[in-house]
Coordinates of C-alpha atoms in Angstrom, one line a residue:
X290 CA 37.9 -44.3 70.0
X291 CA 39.2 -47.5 70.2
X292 CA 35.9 -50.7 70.5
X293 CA 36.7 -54.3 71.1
X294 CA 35.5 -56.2 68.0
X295 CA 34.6 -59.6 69.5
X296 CA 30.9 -58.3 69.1
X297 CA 29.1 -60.7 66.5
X298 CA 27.9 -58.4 63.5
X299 CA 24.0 -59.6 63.5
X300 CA 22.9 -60.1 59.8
X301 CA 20.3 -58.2 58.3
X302 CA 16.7 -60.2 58.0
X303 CA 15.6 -58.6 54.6
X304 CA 11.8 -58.0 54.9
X305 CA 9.7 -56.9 51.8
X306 CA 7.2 -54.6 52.5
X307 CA 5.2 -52.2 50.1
X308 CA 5.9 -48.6 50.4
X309 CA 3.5 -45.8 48.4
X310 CA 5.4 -43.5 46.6
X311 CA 4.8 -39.5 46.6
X312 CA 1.7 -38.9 44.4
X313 CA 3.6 -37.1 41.6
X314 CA 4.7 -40.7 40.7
X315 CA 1.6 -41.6 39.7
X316 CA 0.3 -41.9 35.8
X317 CA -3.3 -42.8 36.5
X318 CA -6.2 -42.1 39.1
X319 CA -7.7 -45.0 40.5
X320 CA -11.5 -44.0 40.8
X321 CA -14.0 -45.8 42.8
X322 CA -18.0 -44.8 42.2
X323 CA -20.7 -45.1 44.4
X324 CA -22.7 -48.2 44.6
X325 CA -25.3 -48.2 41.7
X326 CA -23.4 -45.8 39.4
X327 CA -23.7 -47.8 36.2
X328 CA -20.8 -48.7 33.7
X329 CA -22.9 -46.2 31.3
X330 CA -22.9 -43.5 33.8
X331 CA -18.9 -43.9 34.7
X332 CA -17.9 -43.6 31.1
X333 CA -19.9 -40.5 31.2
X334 CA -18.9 -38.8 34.0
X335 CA -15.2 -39.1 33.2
X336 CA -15.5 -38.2 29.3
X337 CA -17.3 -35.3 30.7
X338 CA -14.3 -34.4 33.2
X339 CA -12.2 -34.7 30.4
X340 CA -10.5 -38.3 31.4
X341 CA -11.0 -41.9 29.6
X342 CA -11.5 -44.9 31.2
X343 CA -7.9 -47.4 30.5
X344 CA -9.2 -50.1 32.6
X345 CA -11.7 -51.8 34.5
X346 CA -11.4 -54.1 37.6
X347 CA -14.6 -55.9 37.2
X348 CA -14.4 -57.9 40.5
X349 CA -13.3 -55.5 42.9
X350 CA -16.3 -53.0 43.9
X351 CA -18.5 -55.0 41.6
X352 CA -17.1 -53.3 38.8
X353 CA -17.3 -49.9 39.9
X354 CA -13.6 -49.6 40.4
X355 CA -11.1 -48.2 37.1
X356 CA -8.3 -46.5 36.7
X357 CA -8.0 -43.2 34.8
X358 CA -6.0 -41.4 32.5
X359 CA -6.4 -37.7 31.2
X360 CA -7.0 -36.8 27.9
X361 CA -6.8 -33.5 25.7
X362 CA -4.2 -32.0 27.5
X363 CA -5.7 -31.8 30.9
X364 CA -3.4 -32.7 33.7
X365 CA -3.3 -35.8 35.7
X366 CA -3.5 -34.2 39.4
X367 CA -6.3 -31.4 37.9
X368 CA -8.5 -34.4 36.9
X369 CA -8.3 -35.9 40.1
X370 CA -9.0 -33.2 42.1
X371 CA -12.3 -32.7 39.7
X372 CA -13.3 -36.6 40.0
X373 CA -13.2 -36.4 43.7
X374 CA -15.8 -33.7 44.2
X375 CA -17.9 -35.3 41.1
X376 CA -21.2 -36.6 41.9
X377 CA -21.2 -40.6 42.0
X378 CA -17.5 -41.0 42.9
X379 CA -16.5 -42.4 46.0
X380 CA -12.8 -41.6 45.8
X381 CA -10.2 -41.1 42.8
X382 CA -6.8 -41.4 43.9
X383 CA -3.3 -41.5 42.9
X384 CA -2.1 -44.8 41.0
X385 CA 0.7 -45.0 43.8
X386 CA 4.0 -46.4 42.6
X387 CA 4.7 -49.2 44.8
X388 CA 8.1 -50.9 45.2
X389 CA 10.1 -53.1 47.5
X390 CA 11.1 -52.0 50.9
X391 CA 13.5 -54.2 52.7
X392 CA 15.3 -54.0 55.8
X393 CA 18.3 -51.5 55.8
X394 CA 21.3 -52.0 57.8
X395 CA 24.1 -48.9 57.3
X396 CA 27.6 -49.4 56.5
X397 CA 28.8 -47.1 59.6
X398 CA 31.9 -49.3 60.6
X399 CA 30.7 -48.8 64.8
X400 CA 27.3 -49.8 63.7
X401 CA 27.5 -53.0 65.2
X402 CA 28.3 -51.7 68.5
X403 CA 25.0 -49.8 68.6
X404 CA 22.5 -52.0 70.1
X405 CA 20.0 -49.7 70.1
X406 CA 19.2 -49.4 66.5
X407 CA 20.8 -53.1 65.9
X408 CA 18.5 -55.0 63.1
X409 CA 18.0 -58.0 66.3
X410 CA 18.6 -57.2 69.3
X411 CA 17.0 -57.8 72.8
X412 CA 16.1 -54.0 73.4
X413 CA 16.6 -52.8 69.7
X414 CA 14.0 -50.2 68.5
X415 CA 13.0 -51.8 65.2
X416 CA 15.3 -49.5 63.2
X417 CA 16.5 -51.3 60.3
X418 CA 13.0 -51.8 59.5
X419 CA 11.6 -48.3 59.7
X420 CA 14.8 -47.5 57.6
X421 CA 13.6 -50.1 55.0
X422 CA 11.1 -47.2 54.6
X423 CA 12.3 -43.9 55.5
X424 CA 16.0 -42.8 56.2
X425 CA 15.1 -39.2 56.4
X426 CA 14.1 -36.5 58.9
X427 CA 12.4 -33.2 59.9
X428 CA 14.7 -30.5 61.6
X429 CA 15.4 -31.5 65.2
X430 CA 16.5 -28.6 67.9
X431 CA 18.8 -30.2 70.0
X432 CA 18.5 -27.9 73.2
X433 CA 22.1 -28.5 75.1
X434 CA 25.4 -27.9 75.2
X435 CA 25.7 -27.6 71.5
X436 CA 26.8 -29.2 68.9
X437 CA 30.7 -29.6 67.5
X438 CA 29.4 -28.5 63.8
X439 CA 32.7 -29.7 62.5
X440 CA 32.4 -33.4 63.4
X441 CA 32.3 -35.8 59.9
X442 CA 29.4 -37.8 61.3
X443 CA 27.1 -34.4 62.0
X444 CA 28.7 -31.9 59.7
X445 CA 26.9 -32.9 56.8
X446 CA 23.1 -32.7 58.9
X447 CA 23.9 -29.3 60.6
X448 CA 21.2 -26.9 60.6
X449 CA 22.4 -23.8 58.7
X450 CA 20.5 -20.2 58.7
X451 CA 20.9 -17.7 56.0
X452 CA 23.0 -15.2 58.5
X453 CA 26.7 -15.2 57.4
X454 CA 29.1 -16.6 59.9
X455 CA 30.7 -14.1 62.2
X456 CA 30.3 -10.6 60.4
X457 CA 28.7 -9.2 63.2
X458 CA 25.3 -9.1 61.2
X459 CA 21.6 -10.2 62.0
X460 CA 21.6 -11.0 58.2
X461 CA 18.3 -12.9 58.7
X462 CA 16.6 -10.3 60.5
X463 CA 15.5 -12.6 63.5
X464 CA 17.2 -11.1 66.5
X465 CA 20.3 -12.8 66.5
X466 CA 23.3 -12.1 65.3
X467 CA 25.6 -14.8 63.5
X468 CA 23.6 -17.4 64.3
X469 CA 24.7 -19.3 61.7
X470 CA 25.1 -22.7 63.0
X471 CA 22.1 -22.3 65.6
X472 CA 22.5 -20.5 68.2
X473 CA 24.2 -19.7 71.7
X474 CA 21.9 -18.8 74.0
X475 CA 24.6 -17.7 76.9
X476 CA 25.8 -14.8 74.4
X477 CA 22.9 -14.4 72.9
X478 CA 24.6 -14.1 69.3
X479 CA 27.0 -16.5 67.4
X480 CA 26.2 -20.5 66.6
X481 CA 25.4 -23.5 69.1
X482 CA 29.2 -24.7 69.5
X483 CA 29.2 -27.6 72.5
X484 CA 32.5 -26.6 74.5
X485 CA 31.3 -30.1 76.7
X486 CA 30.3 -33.1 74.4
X487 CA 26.9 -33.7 76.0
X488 CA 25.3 -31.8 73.3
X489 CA 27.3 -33.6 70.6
X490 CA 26.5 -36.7 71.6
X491 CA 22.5 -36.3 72.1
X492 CA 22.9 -34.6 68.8
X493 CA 24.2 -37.9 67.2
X494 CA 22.0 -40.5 68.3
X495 CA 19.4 -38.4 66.4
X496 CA 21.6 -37.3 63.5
X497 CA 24.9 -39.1 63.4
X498 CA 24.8 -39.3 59.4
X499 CA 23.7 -43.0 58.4
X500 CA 25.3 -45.1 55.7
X501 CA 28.5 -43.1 55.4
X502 CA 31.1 -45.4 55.9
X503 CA 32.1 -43.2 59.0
X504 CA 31.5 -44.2 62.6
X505 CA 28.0 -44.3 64.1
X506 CA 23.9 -44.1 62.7
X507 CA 21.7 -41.8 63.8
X508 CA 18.1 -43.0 63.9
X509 CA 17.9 -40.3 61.3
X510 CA 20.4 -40.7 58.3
X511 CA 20.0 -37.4 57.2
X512 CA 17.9 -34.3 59.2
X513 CA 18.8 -30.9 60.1
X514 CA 20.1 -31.0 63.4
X515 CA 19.7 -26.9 65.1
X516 CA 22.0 -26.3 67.7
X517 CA 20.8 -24.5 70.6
X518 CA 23.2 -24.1 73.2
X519 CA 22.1 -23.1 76.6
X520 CA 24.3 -25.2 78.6
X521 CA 28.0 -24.0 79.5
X522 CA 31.4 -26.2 79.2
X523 CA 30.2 -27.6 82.9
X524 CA 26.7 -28.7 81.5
X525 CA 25.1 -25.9 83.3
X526 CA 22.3 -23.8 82.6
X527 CA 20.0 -21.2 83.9
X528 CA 16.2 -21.1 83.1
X529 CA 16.3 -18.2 81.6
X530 CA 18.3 -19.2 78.9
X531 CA 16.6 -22.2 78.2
X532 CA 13.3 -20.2 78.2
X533 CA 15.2 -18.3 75.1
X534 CA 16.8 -21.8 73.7
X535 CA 12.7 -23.2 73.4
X536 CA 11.5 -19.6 72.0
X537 CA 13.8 -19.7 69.3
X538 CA 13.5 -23.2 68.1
X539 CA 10.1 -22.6 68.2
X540 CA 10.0 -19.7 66.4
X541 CA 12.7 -20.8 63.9
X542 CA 10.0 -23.3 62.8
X543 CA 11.7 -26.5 64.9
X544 CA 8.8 -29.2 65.2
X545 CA 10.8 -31.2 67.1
X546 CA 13.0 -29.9 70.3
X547 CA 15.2 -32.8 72.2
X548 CA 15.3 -31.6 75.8
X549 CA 17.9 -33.4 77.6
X550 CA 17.8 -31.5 80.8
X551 CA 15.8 -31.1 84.0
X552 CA 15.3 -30.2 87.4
X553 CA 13.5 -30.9 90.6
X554 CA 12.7 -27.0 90.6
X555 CA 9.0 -26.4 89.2
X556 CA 9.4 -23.0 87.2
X557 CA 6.1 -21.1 86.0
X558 CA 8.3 -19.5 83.6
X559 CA 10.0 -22.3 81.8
X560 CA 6.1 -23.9 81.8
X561 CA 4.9 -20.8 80.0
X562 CA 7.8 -21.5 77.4
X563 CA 6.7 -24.8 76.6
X564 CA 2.9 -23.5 76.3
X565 CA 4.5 -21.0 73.8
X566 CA 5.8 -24.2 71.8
X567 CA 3.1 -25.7 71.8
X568 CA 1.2 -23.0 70.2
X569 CA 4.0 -23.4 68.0
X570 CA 3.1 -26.5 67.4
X571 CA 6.5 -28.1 68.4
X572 CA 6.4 -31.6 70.1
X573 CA 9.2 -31.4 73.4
X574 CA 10.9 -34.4 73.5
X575 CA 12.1 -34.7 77.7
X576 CA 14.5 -36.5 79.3
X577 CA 13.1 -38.4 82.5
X578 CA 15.7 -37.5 84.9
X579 CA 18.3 -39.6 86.4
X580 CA 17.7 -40.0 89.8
X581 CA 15.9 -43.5 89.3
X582 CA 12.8 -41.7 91.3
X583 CA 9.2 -42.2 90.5
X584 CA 8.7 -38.9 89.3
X585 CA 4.9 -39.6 89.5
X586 CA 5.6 -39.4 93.0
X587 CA 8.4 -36.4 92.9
X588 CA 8.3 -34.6 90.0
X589 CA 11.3 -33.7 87.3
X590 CA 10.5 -30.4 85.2
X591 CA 10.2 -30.0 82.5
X592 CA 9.5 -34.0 82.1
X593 CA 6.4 -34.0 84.9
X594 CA 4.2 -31.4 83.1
X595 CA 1.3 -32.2 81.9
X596 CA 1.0 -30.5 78.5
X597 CA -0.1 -32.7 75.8
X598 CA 3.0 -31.8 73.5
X599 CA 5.0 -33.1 76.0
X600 CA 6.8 -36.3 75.7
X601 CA 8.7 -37.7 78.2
X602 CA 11.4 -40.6 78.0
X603 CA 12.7 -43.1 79.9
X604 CA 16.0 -45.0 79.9
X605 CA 16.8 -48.7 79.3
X606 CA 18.9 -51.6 78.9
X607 CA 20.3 -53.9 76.3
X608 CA 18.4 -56.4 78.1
X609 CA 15.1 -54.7 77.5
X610 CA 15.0 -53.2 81.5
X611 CA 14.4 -50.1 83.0
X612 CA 17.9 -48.7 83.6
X613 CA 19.0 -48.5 87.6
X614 CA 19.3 -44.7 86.9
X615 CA 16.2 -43.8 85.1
X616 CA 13.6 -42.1 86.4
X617 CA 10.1 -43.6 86.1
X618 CA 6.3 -43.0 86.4
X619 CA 3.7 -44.6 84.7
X620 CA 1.8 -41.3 84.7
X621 CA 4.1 -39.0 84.0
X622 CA 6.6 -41.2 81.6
X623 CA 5.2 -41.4 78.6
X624 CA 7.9 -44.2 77.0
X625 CA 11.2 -45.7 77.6
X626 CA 14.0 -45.9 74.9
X627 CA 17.3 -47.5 75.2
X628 CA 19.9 -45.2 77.5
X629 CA 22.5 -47.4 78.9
X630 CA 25.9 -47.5 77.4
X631 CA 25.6 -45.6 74.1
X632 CA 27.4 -45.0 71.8
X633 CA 27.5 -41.7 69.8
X634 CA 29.3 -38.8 68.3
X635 CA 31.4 -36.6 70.7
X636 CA 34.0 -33.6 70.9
X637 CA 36.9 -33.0 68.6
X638 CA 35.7 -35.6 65.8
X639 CA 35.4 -38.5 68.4
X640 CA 33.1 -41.2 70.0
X641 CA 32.2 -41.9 73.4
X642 CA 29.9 -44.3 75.5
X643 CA 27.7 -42.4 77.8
X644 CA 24.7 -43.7 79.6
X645 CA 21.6 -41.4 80.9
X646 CA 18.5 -40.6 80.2
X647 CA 19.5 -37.9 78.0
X648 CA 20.4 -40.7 75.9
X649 CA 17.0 -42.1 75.8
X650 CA 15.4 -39.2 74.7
X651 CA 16.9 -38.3 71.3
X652 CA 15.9 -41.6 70.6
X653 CA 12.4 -41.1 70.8
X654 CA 13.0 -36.9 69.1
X655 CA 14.8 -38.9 66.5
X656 CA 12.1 -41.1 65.6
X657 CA 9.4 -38.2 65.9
X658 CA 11.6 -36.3 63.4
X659 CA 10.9 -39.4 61.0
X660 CA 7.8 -39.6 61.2
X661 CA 7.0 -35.7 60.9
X662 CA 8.6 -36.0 57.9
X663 CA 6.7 -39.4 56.4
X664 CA 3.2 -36.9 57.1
X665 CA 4.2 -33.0 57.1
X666 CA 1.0 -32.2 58.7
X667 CA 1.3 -34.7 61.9
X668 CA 0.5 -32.9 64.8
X669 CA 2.7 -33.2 67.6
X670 CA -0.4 -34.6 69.2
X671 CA 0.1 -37.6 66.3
X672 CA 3.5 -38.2 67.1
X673 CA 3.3 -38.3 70.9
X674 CA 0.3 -41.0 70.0
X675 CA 2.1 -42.9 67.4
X676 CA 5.4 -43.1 70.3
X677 CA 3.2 -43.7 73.0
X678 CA 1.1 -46.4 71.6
X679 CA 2.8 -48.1 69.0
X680 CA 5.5 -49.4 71.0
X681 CA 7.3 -53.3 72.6
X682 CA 6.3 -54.0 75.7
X683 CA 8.7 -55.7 77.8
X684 CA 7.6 -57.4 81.4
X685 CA 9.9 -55.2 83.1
X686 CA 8.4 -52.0 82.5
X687 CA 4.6 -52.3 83.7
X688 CA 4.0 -49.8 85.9
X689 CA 6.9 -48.1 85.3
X690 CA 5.9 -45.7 82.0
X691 CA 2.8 -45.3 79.9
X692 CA 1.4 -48.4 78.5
X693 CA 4.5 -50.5 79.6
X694 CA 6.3 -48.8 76.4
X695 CA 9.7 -48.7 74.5
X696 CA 10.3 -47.1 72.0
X697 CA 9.5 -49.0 68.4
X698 CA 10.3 -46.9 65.2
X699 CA 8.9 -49.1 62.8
X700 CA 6.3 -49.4 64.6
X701 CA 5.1 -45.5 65.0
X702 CA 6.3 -45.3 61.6
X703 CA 3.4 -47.6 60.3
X704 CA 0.9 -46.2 62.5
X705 CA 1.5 -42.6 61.6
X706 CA 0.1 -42.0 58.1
X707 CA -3.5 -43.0 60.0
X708 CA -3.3 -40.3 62.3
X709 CA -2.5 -37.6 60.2
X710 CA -4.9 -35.2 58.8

């Protein structure tokens, strides 16, 4: 697709920030002991545990702080583990590897036409910055039209299963057969391949592969993106079928499920499903609804239940405004994120601009799929808090979604590790 290039390329403001690396990195254990633990009794308890003291901060704690290496063989992580339950020791942790974290701006050549995830913008989501830290994602279920598997930009993030393509199998053993590439729902065998473009194009504002010198960033550089078409060529769908789409991302282990879809039509069966992925423990990321309605007022299902691992989203502008189309509520809309004039992957290898709320809301899954996979045991409780709270809040949206929210990735990025168990 063709772009006008008058668009000024904003440069990257290179921020250092300190990022802990995993605790394997680590070649000590910092050990803090309790208050009157002598320097007598410290030596002793770690000889006895098998580690030596290397050094001795004699400031910090009063003195009661060191760091620890192991000694006659024992390993590092089995010492700490021991130190930690030892009387007198107030914590021994990993000596985190720390190291710069700047700002990170990919070299996608329609990058700068993404506004959404620009490194300055008026209505940005703080991208470049979360990238500075994390670039990578948890699996996201993109429940839609599906997914063209063979586009360059989502190719190399497609979900794949261990069922051979198209032998007529259920190699896997889950129910399905040749579900390769996700699923279709409508057949009920066979992978998620869109036949419409929605899908495609939801699927790469989460996924569009970052950094690759090819056409657009998804907030997540690289994830596994599970295509789970229940939505015909027409964009069409019955709730039955999306019942099935939710049940198998949930069951396929999906943490994260991008619903772009809704209607006005409260369904006690489609509510069940969710309940199901909650149990699950999947977070459903909901489209508002396009109608620009106050759905506090006239409800949009699934985005107007009221299950806690529901999160509902909202669509705006590049000038930080609630978009004329979106729906709103500042009860049932949890946050806004950018939906107006996006730019993303689409059929047959291409790009398109699309506008919706279904735009807005893969945003938002995007951004919970990065920070599921900063803290493995977040809840979806944890990320819907993190989104929720941790957000911009522009004038124009009081009153018109939770908290006056949009969307800030760096933001629920930093917040996260302190809500996770």
């Amino acid at each position: 697709m063709r772009h006008r290039r008058e668009l000024i390329v904003l440069a990257a403001v290179v921020t250092a920030l300190c990022a802990p690396a995993p605790a394997g990195a680590a070649e000590r254990v910092l050990v803090g002991f309790d208050k009157g633990v002598s320097k007598d009794r410290q030596g002793k308890i770690v000889d006895r545990l098998g580690g030596r003291i290397e050094k001795r901060f004699s400031a910090v704690r009063g003195g009661r702080l060191v760091a620890v290496n192991a000694r006659g063989g024992r390993r590092l992580d089995a010492l700490r583990k021991v130190l930690r339950k030892a009387a007198g020791v107030t914590y021994a942790e990993p000596d985190f590897t720390l190291a710069t974290s700047a700002a990170r701006v990919p070299n996608d050549p329609d990058y700068p036409f993404q506004y959404a995830v620009a490194n300055s913008a008026t209505g940005a989501i703080s991208a470049p910055a979360a990238w500075g830290t994390r670039t990578s994602c948890s699996t996201v279920a993109v429940l839609d039209t599906g997914i063209d598997t063979d586009h360059p930009d989502l190719a190399p993030n497609i979900y794949k299963s261990s069922d051979k393509p198209k032998n007529g199998k259920d190699d896997d053993k889950n129910g399905y057969v040749d579900d390769t590439y996700g699923l279709n729902v409508i057949k009920g065998k066979g992978s998620g391949e869109d036949d419409n473009g929605h899908g495609s194009h939801v699927a790469g504002i989460i996924g569009g592969r970052g950094n690759n010198g090819t056409g657009v960033s998804g907030i997540c550089w690289s994830t596994k993106l599970m295509a789970v078409k229940f939505m015909n060529s027409k964009g069409k769908g019955s709730t039955s079928n999306a019942i099935d789409g939710i049940q198998y991302a949930a069951k396929k282990g999906a943490k994260v499920i991008n619903c772009s879809f809704g209607s006005s039509s409260k369904s006690s069966a489609l509510h069940d499903a969710v309940d199901y992925a909650q149990s699950k423990g999947s977070l459903l990321v909901v489209a508002a609804g396009n109608d620009g309605d106050n759905i506090d007022k006239t409800p949009e299902y699934p985005a107007s239940y009221t299950d806690s691992n529901i999160l509902t989203v909202a669509a705006t502008t590049s000038t930080d405004t609630l978009a004329s189309f979106s729906n709103y509520g500042s009860t049932a809309v949890d946050v806004a994120a950018p939906g107006n004039q996006i730019l993303s992957t689409y059929l047959g290898g291409g790009y398109k601009l699309l506008s919706g709320t279904s735009m807005a809301s893969p945003y938002a899954a995007g951004t919970a799929a990065m920070l599921r996979k900063q803290e493995s045991k977040a809840t979806y409780s944890d990320l819907r808090y993190a989104i929720r709270h941790k957000v911009d809040t522009p004038p124009a949206l009081k009153g018109k979604v939770a908290y006056g929210g949009r969307l800030n990735a760096q933001r629920a990025l930093g917040a996260i590790g302190s809500l996770a168990d």
